[in-house]
Every structure is written in C-alpha cells, then in structure tokens.
Short mmCIF file of C-alpha atoms and ligand atoms in Angstrom, two decimals:
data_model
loop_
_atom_site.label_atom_id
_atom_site.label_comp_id
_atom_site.label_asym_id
_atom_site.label_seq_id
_atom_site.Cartn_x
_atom_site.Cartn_y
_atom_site.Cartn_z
CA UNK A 1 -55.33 113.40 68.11
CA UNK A 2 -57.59 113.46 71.11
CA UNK A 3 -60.98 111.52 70.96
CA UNK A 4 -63.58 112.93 73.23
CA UNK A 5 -67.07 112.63 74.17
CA UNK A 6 -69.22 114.91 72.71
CA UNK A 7 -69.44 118.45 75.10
CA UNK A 8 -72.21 119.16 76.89
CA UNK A 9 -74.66 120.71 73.90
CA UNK A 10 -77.06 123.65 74.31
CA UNK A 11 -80.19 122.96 75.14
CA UNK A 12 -83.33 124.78 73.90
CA UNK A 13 -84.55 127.40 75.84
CA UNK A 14 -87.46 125.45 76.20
CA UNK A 15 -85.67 123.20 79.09
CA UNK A 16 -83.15 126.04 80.18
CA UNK A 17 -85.52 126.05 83.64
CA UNK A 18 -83.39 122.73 84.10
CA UNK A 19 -80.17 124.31 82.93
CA UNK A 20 -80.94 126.93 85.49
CA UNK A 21 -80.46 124.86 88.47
CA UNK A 22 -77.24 123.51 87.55
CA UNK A 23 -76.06 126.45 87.18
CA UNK A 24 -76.49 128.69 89.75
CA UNK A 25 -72.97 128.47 91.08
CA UNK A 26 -72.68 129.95 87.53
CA UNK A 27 -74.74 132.90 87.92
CA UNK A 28 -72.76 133.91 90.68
CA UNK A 29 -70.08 135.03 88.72
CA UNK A 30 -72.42 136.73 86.12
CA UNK A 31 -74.11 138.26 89.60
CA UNK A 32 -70.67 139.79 90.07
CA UNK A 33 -70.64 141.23 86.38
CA UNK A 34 -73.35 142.95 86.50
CA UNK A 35 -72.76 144.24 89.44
CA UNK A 36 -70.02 146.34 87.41
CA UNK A 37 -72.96 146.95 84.62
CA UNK A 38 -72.62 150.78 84.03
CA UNK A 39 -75.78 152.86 83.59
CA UNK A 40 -75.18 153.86 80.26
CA UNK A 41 -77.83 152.93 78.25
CA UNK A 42 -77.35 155.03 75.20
CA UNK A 43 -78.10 152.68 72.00
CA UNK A 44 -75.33 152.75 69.25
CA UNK A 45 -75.76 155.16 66.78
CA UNK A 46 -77.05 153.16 63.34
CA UNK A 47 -75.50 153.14 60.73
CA UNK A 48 -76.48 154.08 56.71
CA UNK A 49 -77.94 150.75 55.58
CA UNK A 50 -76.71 149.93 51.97
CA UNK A 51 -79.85 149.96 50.38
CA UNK A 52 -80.78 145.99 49.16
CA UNK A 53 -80.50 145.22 45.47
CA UNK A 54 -82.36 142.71 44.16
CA UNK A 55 -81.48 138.93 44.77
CA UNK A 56 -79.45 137.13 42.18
CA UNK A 57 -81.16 133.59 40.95
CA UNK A 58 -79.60 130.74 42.95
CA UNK A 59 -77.55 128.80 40.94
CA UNK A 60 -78.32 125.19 42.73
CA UNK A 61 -77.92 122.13 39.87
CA UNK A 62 -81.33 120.69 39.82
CA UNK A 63 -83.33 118.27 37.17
CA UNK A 64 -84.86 121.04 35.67
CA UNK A 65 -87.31 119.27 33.31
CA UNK A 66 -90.02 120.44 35.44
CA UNK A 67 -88.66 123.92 36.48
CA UNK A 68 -90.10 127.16 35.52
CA UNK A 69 -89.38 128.49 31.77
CA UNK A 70 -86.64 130.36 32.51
CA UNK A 71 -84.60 127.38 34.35
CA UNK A 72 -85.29 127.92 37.60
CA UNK A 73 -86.28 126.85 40.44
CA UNK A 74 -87.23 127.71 44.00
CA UNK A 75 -85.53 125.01 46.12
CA UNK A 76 -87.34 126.19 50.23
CA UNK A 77 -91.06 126.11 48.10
CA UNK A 78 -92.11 122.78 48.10
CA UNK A 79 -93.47 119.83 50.29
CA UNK A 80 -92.60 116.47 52.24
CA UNK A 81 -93.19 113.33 50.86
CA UNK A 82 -93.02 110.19 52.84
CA UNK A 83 -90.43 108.11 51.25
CA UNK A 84 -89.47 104.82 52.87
CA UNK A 85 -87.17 103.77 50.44
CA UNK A 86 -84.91 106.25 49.97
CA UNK A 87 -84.63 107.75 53.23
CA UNK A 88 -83.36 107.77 55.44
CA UNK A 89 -79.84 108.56 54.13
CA UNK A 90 -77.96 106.73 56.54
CA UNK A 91 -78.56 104.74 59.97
CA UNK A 92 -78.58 106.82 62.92
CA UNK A 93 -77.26 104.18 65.31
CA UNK A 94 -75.00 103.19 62.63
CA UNK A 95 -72.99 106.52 62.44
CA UNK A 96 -69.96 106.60 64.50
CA UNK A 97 -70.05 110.17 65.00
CA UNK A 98 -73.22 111.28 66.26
CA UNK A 99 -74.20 113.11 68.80
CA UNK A 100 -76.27 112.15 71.84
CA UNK A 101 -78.47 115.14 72.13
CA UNK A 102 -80.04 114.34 68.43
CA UNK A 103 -80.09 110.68 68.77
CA UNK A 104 -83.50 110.56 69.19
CA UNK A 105 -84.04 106.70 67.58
CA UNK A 106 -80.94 105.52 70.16
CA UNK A 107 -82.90 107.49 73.47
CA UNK A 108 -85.82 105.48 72.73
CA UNK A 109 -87.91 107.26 69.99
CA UNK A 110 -89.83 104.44 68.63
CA UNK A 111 -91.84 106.32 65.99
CA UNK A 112 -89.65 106.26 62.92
CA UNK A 113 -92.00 107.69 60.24
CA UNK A 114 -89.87 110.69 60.76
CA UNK A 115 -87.02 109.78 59.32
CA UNK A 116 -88.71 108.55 55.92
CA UNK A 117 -89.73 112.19 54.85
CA UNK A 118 -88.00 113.52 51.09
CA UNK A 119 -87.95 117.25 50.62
CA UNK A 120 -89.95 118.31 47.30
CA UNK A 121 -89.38 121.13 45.49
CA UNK A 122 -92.70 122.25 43.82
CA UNK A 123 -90.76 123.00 40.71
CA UNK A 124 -87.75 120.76 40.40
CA UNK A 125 -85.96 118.27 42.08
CA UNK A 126 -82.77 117.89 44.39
CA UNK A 127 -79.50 116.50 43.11
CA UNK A 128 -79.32 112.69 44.70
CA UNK A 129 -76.87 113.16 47.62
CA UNK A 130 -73.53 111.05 46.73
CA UNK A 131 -71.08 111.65 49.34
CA UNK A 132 -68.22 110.31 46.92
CA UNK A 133 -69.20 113.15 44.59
CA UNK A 134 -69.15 115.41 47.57
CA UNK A 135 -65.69 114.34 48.67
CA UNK A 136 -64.25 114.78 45.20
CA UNK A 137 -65.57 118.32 45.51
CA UNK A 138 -63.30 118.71 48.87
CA UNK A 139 -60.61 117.31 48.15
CA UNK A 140 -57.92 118.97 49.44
CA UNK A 141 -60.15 121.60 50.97
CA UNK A 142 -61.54 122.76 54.26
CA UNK A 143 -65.32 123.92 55.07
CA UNK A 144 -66.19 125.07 57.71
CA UNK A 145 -69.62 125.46 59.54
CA UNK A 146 -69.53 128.50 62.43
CA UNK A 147 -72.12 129.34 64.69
CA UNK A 148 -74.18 127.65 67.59
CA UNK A 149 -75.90 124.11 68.17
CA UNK A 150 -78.08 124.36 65.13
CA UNK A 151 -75.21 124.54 62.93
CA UNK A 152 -73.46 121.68 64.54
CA UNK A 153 -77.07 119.83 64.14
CA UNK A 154 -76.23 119.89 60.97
CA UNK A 155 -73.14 119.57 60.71
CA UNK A 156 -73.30 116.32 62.64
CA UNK A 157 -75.89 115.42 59.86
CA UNK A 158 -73.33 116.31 57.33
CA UNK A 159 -70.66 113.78 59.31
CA UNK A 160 -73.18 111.20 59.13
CA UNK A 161 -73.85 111.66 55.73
CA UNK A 162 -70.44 111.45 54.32
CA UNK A 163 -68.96 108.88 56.69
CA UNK A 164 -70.85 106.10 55.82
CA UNK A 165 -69.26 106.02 52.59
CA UNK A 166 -65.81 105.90 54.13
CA UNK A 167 -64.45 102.67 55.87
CA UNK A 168 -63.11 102.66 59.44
CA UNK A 169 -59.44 103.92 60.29
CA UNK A 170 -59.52 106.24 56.74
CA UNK A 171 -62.15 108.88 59.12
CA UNK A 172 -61.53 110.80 62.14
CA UNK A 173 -63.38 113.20 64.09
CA UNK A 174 -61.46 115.30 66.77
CA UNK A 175 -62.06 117.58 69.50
CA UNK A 176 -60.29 120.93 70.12
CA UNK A 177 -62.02 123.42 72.36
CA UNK A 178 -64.76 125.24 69.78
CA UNK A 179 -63.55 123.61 66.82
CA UNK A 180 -64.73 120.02 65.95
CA UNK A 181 -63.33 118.71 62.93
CA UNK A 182 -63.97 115.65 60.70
CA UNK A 183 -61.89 114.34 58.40
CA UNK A 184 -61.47 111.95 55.64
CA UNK A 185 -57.79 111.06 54.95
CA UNK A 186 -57.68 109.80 51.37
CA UNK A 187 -59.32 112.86 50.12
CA UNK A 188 -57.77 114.83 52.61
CA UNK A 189 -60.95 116.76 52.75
CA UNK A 190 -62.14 118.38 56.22
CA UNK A 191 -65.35 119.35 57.44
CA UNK A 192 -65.17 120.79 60.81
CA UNK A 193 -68.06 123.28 62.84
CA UNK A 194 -66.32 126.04 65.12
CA UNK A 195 -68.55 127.59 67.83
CA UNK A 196 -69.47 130.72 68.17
CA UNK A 197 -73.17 131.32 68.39
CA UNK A 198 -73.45 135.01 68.65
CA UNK A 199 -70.34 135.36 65.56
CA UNK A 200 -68.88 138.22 66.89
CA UNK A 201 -66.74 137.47 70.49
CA UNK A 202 -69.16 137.11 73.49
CA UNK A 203 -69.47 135.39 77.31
CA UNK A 204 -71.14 132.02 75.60
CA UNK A 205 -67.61 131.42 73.47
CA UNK A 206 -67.19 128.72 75.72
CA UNK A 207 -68.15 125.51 74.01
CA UNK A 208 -69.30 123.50 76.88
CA UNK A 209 -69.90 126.04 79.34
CA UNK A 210 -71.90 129.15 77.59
CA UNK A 211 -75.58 129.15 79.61
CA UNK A 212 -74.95 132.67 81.24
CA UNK A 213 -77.83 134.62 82.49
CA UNK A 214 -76.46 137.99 80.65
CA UNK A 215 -75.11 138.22 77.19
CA UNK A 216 -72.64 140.33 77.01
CA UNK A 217 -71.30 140.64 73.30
CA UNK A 218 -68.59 142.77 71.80
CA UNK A 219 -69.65 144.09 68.75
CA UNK A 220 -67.21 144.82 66.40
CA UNK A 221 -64.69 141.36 67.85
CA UNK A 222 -64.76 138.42 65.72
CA UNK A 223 -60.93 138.23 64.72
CA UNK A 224 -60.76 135.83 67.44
CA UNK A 225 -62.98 133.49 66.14
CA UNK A 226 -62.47 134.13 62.60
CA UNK A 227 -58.65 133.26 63.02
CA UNK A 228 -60.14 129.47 63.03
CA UNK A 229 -61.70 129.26 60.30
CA UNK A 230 -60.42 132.49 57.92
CA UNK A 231 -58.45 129.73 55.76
CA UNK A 232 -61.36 127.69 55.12
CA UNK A 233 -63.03 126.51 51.25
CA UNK A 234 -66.53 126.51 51.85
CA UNK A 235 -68.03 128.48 55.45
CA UNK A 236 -71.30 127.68 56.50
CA UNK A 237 -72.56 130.34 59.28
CA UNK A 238 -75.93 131.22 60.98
CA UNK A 239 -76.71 133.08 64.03
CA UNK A 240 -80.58 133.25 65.24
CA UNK A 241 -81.68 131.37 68.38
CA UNK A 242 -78.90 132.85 70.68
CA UNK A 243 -80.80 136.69 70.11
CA UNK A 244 -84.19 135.18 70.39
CA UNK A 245 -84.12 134.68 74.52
CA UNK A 246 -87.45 135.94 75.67
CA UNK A 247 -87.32 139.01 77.88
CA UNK A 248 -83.66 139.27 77.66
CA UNK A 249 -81.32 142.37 76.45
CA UNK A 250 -77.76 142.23 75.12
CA UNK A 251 -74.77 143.89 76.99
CA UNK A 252 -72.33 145.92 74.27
CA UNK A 253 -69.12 145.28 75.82
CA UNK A 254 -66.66 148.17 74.90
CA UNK A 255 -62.98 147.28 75.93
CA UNK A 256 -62.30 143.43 75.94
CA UNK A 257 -63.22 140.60 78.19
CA UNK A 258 -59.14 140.10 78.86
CA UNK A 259 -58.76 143.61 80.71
CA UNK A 260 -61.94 143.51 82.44
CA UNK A 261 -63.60 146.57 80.50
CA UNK A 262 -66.76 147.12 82.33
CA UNK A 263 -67.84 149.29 80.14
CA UNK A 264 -71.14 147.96 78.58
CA UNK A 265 -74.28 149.00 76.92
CA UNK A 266 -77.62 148.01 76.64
CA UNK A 267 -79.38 147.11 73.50
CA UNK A 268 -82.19 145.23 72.19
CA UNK A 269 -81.63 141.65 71.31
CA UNK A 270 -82.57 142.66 67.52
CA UNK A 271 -80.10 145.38 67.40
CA UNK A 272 -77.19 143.53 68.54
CA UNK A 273 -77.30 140.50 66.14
CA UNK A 274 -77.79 143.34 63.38
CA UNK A 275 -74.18 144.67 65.08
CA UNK A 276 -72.82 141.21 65.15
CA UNK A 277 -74.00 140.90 61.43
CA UNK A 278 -72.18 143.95 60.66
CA UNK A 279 -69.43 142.88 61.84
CA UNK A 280 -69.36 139.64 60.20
CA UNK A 281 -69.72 141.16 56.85
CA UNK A 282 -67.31 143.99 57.73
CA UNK A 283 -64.65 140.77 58.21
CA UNK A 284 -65.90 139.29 54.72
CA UNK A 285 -65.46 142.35 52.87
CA UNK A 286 -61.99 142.81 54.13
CA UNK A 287 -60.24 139.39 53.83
CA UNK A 288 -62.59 137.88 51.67
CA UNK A 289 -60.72 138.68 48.11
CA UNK A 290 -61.48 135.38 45.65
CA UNK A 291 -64.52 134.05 44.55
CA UNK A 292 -63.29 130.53 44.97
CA UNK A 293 -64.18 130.59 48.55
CA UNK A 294 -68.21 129.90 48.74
CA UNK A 295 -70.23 131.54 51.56
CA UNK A 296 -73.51 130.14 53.34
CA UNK A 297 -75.79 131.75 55.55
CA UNK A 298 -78.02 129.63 56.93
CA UNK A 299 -81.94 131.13 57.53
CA UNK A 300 -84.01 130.86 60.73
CA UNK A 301 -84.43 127.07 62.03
CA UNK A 302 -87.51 127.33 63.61
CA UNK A 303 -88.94 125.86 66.64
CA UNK A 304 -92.29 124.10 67.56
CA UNK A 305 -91.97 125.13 71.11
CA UNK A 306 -95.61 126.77 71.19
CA UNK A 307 -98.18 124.17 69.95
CA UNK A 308 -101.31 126.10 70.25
CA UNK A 309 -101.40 125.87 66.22
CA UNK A 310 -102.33 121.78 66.78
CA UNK A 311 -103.73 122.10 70.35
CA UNK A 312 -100.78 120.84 71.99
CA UNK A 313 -98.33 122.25 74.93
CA UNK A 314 -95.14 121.81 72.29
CA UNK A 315 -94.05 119.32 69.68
CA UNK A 316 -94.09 116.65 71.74
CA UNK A 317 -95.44 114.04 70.96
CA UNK A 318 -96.34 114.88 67.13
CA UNK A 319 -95.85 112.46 64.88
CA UNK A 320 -96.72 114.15 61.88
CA UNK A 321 -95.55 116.83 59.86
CA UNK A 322 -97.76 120.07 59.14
CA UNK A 323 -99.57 119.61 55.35
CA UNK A 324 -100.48 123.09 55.42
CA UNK A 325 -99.10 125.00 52.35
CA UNK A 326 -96.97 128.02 53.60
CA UNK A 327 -97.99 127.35 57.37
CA UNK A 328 -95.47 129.38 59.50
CA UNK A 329 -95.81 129.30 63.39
CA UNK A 330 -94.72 131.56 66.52
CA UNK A 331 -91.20 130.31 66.69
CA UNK A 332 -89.68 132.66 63.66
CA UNK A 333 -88.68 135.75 63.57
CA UNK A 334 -88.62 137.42 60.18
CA UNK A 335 -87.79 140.72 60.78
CA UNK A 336 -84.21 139.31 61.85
CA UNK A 337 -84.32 137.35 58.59
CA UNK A 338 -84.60 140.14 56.58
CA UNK A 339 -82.28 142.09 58.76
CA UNK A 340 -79.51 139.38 57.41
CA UNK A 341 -80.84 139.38 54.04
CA UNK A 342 -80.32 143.36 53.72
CA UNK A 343 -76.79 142.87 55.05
CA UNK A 344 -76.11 140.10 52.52
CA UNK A 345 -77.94 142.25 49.95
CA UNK A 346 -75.17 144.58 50.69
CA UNK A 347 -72.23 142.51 50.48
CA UNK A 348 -73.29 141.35 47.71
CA UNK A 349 -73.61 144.89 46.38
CA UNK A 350 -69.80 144.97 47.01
CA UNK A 351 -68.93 142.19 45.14
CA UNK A 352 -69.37 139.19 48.04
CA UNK A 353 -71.54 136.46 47.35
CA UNK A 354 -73.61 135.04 50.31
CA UNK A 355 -75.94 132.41 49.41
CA UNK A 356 -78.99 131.88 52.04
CA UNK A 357 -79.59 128.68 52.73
CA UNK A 358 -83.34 128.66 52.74
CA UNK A 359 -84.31 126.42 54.96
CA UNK A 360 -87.09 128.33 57.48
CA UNK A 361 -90.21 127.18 55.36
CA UNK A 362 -89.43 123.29 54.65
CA UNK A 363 -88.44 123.45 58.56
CA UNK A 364 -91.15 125.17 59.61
CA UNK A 365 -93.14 122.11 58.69
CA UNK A 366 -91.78 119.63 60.73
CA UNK A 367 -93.42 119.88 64.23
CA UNK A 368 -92.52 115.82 64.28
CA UNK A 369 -88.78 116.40 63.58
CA UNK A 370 -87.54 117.32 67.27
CA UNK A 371 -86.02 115.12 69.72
CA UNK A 372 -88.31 116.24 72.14
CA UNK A 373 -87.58 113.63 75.39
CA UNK A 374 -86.22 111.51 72.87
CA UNK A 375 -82.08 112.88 73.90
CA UNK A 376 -79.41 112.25 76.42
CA UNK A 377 -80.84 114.02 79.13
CA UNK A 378 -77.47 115.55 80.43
CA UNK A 379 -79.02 116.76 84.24
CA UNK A 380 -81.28 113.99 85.79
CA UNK A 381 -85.06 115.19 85.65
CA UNK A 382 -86.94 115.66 88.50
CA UNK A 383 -89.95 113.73 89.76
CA UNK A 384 -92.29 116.40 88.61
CA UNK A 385 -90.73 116.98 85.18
CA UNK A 386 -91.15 112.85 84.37
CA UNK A 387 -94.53 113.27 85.28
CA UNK A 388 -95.01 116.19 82.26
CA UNK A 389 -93.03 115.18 79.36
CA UNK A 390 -93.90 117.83 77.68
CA UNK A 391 -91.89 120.52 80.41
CA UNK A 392 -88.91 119.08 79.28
CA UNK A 393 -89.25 118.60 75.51
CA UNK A 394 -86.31 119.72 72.93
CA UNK A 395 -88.45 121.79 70.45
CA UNK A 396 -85.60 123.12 69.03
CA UNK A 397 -83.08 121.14 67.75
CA UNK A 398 -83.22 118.36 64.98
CA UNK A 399 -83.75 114.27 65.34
CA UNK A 400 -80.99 113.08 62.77
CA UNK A 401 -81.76 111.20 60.54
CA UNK A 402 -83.79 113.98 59.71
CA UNK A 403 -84.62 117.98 58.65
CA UNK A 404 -81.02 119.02 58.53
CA UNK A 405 -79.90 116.42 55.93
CA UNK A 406 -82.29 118.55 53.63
CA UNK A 407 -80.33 121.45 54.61
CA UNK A 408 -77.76 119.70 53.52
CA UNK A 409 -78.94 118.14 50.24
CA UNK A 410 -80.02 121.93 49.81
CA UNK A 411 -76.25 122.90 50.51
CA UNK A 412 -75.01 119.60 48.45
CA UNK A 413 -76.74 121.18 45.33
CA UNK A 414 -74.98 124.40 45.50
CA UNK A 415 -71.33 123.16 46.10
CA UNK A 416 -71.94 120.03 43.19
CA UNK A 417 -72.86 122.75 40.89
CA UNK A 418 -69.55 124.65 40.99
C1 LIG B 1 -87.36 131.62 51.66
O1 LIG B 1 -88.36 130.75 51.22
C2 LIG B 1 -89.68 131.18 51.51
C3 LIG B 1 -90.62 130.07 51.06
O2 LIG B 1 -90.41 129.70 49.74
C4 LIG B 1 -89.93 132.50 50.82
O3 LIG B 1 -91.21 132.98 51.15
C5 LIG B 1 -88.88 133.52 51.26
O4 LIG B 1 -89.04 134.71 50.56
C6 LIG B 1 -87.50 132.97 51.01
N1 LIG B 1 -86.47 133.89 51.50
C7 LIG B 1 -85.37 134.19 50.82
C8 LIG B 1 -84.41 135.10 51.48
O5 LIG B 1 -85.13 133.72 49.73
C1 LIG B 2 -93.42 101.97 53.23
O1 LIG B 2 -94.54 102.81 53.16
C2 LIG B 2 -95.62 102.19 52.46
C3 LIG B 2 -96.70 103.26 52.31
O2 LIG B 2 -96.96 103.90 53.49
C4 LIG B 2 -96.09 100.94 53.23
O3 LIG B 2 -97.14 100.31 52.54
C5 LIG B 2 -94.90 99.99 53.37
O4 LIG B 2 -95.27 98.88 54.18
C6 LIG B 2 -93.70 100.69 53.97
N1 LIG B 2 -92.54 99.81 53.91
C7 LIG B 2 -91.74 99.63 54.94
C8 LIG B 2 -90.60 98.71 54.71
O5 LIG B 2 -91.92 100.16 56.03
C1 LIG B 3 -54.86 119.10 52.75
O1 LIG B 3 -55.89 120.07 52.80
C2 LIG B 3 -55.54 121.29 53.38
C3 LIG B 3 -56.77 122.15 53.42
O2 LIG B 3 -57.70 121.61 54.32
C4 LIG B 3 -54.43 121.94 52.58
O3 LIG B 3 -54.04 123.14 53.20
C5 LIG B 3 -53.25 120.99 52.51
O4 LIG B 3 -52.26 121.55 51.66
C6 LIG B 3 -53.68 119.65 51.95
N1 LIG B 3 -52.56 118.72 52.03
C7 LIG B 3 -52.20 117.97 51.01
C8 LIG B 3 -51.05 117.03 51.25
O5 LIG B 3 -52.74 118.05 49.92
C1 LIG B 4 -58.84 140.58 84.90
O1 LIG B 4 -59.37 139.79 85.95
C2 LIG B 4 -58.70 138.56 86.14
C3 LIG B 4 -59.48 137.75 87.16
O2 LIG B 4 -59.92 138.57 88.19
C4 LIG B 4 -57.25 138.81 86.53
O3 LIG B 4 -56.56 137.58 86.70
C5 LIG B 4 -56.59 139.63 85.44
O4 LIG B 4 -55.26 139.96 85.83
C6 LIG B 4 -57.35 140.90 85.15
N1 LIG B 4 -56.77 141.54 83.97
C7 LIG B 4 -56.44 142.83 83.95
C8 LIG B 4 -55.82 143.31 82.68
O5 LIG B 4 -56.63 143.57 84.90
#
C-alpha cells in the first residue's frame, strides 16, 4: 500500500499559459509527432444515429410532499440557499484526503460564505446525505468514477464526504498510476476515480504528465482503460473540458501508440468526443449484461472563465453566486450535451440505462465556487502574474467544501433509492 502525494492535477485552461512554460521540453517530443502527422485529412465517415427516444423519469428518492402531481421531480431546476447550519458537510482542513488544488479555505481563501450554500430543488427536496447509509449501500462493492480532473473534483468531495464518518486506521486512500482508490475496510466498500479524460485511449492517459500541445486520440480504444474499472458496482464517467480547448483539433490515431502508427486524422474537437462517446457506449452495450450495475454520466461542469456577464475579467474574486433564474454563461457547450444525451438516448434504446447527472444548471450558478488563486500553485508565478490575480485564476475546477458535494447529494439520491 503506497501513500503518495497527490499528482500534479490539471489545471484549467485558463492558466495553461503557465503550464506552457514548464513544459516546453515537453513539446519537443509532441514537435517530433507531428512532424510524422500525415496529410490525410479525410473526416470519418458518420455513422446512422439511433434516433433518441424520449427520456425515462429519474427515479431519485426525494420528499415528495411538494413534488409535482405525478411524483416527480426535477432535481438540476432549482436554486441556492445560504445555509450556515447545515453546510458545509464536512471540514475542508479536517479531511485527510483532500486535494491541494481544491483546497481553497487551506491556500488562504478567507471568504467562506461559499461553502454555506444548500442546493434547492424548486419542486422537492434532496435526501439528507448520511454517509453510513451510503456505505451500507457499498458494502462489498466497488464504484468507480472515470474521466478527467472534474470527476476526481468530485470524487475527492465524495472521499471527504464519507470519511468523516469513519475513524482513523479503518480508511485508506492509495495511489496506483491512473487509479486512485479509497477505501473503507469494515464495509469493505471502495470508491476509487481512474483517469482517463478523453475515455477512449489518448496521449493525456498519463495521470501526472498529460498537458500535450496535440491530442491525439484513438477512437475506437478504451479496453485499456476499461480493464480498470469493467468489474466495478456503480461507474461514474464524464468527458467535456478535455474537447473544449479553444482553437485546437483532435488527431484520430489509426494503429496504436505501442507500434508507433503514424497514421492520424484530423477532426473537429466536437466530432471526436462524439467518436470517443461511441465508443464508450459500444463497450457498455457489449459487456454491460445486468442491471445491477448503475451507470452515471455526468453533464457539462461549467466554467466562469469569461466574466463579461458581471463586468469582471473571470470569477475571481466573486463572492456571490448568480440569482438569476436559468442564467447560463459562455463556458457551456450544449450541443456536446446533447450529443451525449442522443448517445445515451440510444443505449438506452438497447436496453442500458445511463442516468445524467444533471448538474450544468445548479453549476452554472456558482461564479463564487472556484478556487481561483485560492490553490497550491504547483509552478511558482511570475512577477507579472502576482501583480494580475486574475491571469492566473482556476475558473474551472471546484472549492470543496462546495458545488460537487451537490453533485454528489444529486448522485447520493439515485444510489439510496435502489
Ligand atoms: C438539465 O437541467 C436543465 C435545467 O433544469 C434542463 O434545462 C435540461 O433540459 C436538463 N437536461 C437533461 C439532459 O435532463
Ligand atoms: C448564519 O447566517 C445568518 C444569516 O445570514 C447570520 O445572521 C448568522 O450570524 C450566521 N451564523 C454564523 C454562525 O455564521
Ligand atoms: C470486497 O469487495 C470486492 C468488490 O469491491 C469484492 O470483489 C470482494 O469479494 C469483497 N470481499 C469480501 C471479503 O467480501
Ligand atoms: C516505438 O518507438 C519506441 C521509442 O522510439 C521504441 O522503443 C519501440 O521499439 C517502437 N516500437 C515499435 C513496434 O517499433
């Protein structure tokens, strides 16, 4: 059992400039790629699209006293109420397992107000969180959240969560290459996260080193990954912010990384992660055979790295969430979104159940939940960069205590109902 510092995490795009310099010695080696890039540039041909039935209700245990007639209830429409007495649900310095780069109260965040905010369904309300109910639910079992840094955001929020409940020496958290895992021994319940940010094999597998310049995916290769976590109870995925890079294309690698194949193609960012999604649900439909195992996708997180909406470069800074019903800014993309939801419209056509975790809206809100310069800063910042706090803000990831332990009362609800 090895006991390691937490890796190096992503880092929004927003302060990639910084990543940038560290890792130019990097870039040489991508340099040399695509200096093998073939001119092919022939897109993929597309395939028939399973035309999208209509979505099932979710089936989420709620108080439903105040849900609609028919019993239910929209969990991602609703608002944030400031709640200083029930959140937050745990101590951020207190958890043993966090991780620097969301620690925003421990890197000298001094506003607090938001950690005290309660997710409020317009119609209902969410199951109390009670991590010994939780546990009971996994005992014995193994879930599993795969995909990149937001995932492990919440994941890590999950950890925090759960261990509080659970006394020193019975808890463990471990470290092997993409796969983190935490366990609790007297339930003998494991929740781990497993990188893998694009789903489908790719040049940023590599959990601590993964900023490359070119994204080169293979699109039909998840096996790989899948291997570590195809045994699992409960699978948590998403896939978003790694196809979002401005003014960047994906390479198609045909062949494997392992014999060199430099045969690649060009696509579109948007058409690749609807390859990789493909491919995902390809794997699904093939091993997936029981519907004991439950599957999450987890929507869009957005980001508040454009603050034009409140006159501001970014989110830092902001102190407050946004009031304003259904407000929705420039960091989501929901064409993606509803390129997932047609492919998990179509599994579930085939008899696979995806549930989307719909977290985009409620998130959306929360211009005040990002760590902003409130992190481990893991390259020192220049001279000019502490002068303009705002060049170097995280806009994209989540202070814990915070958004993602909605998520995860969202995600509590659905598992506690089974
Ligand atoms: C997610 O929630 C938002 C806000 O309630 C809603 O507009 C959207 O249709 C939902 N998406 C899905 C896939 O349920
Ligand atoms: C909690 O919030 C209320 C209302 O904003 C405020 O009056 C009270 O002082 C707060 N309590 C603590 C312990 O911060
Ligand atoms: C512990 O849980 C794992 C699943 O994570 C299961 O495969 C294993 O059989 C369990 N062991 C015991 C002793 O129950
Ligand atoms: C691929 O390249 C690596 C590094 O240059 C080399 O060690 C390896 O043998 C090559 N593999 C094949 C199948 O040519």
């Amino acid at each position: 059992m090895t006991f390691l510092q937490a890796p190096l995490g992503v880092r929004s795009y927003v302060s990639s400039l910084i990543a940038f310099i560290s890792l130019i010695a990097f870039s040489l080696i991508v340099c040399s790629i695509s200096l093998l890039l073939s001119k092919d540039n022939a897109v993929l041909p597309p395939q028939a699209e399973v035309p999208p039935i209509s979505s099932v209700p979710p089936t989420v245990e709620l108080d439903r006293s105040r849900g609609g007639d028919d019993g239910s209830c929209d969990v991602s429409s609703g608002r944030w109420v400031y709640d200083n007495s029930t959140r937050p649900l745990y101590s951020g310095l207190g958890c043993s397992f966090m991780h620097d780069e969301v620690a925003c109260e421990k890197y000298g965040r001094s506003d607090l107000r938001y950690q005290h905010w309660r997710w409020q369904p317009h119609g209902c309300d969410l199951p109390r969180f009670d991590a010994k109910r939780l546990l009971e639910k996994l005992r014995g079992k193994r879930m599993v959240y795969v995909g990149d840094s937001l995932n492990r955001n919440q994941w890590v929020s999950m950890v925090c969560m759960v261990e509080s409940f659970v006394p020193p020496g019975l808890k463990t958290q471990t470290y092997h290459g993409s796969l983190m895992s935490f366990k609790v021994e007297e339930y003998n319940a494991t929740i781990d996260f497993y990188w893998s940010p694009l789903l489908v094999e790719s040049n940023c597998d590599d959990p601590v080193i993964h900023r490359v310049s070119d994204r080169i995916m293979r699109a039909n290769a998840i096996e790989k990954h899948a291997k570590h976590w195809a045994d699992a109870d409960i699978l948590v995925f998403n896939s978003y912010l790694w196809w979002k890079k401005p003014n960047m294309k994906m390479k198609v690698l045909h062949g494997s990384f392992e014999e060199n194949s430099t045969n690649l193609e060009v696509v579109e960012m948007d058409y690749g992660f609807k390859l990789a999604m493909r491919a995902w649900s390809r794997w699904l439909e093939s091993h997936i055979s029981t519907d004991k195992i439950q599957i999450f996708f987890v929507s869009l997180s957005p980001t508040h790295v454009w603050g034009e909406d409140w006159g501001k470069p970014n989110c830092y800074g902001e102190t407050e969430p946004i009031h304003k019903e259904g407000y929705f800014g420039q960091g989501s993309d929901y064409g993606m979104m509803r390129t997932a939801e047609s492919i998990i419209d179509g599994l579930r056509y085939r008899g696979i159940n995806v549930q989307i975790l719909n977290i985009t809206q409620l998130s959306e809100y929360r211009k005040d939940g990002h760590p902003s310069i409130y992190r481990k800063q893991w390259i020192p910042l220049t001279e000019e960069q502490l002068a303009n706090p705002s060049s170097y803000a995280d806009c994209t990831h989540w202070c814990l205590p915070g958004v993602p332990d909605v998520w995860n009362e969202i995600l509590y609800s659905y598992i506690v109902s089974r």
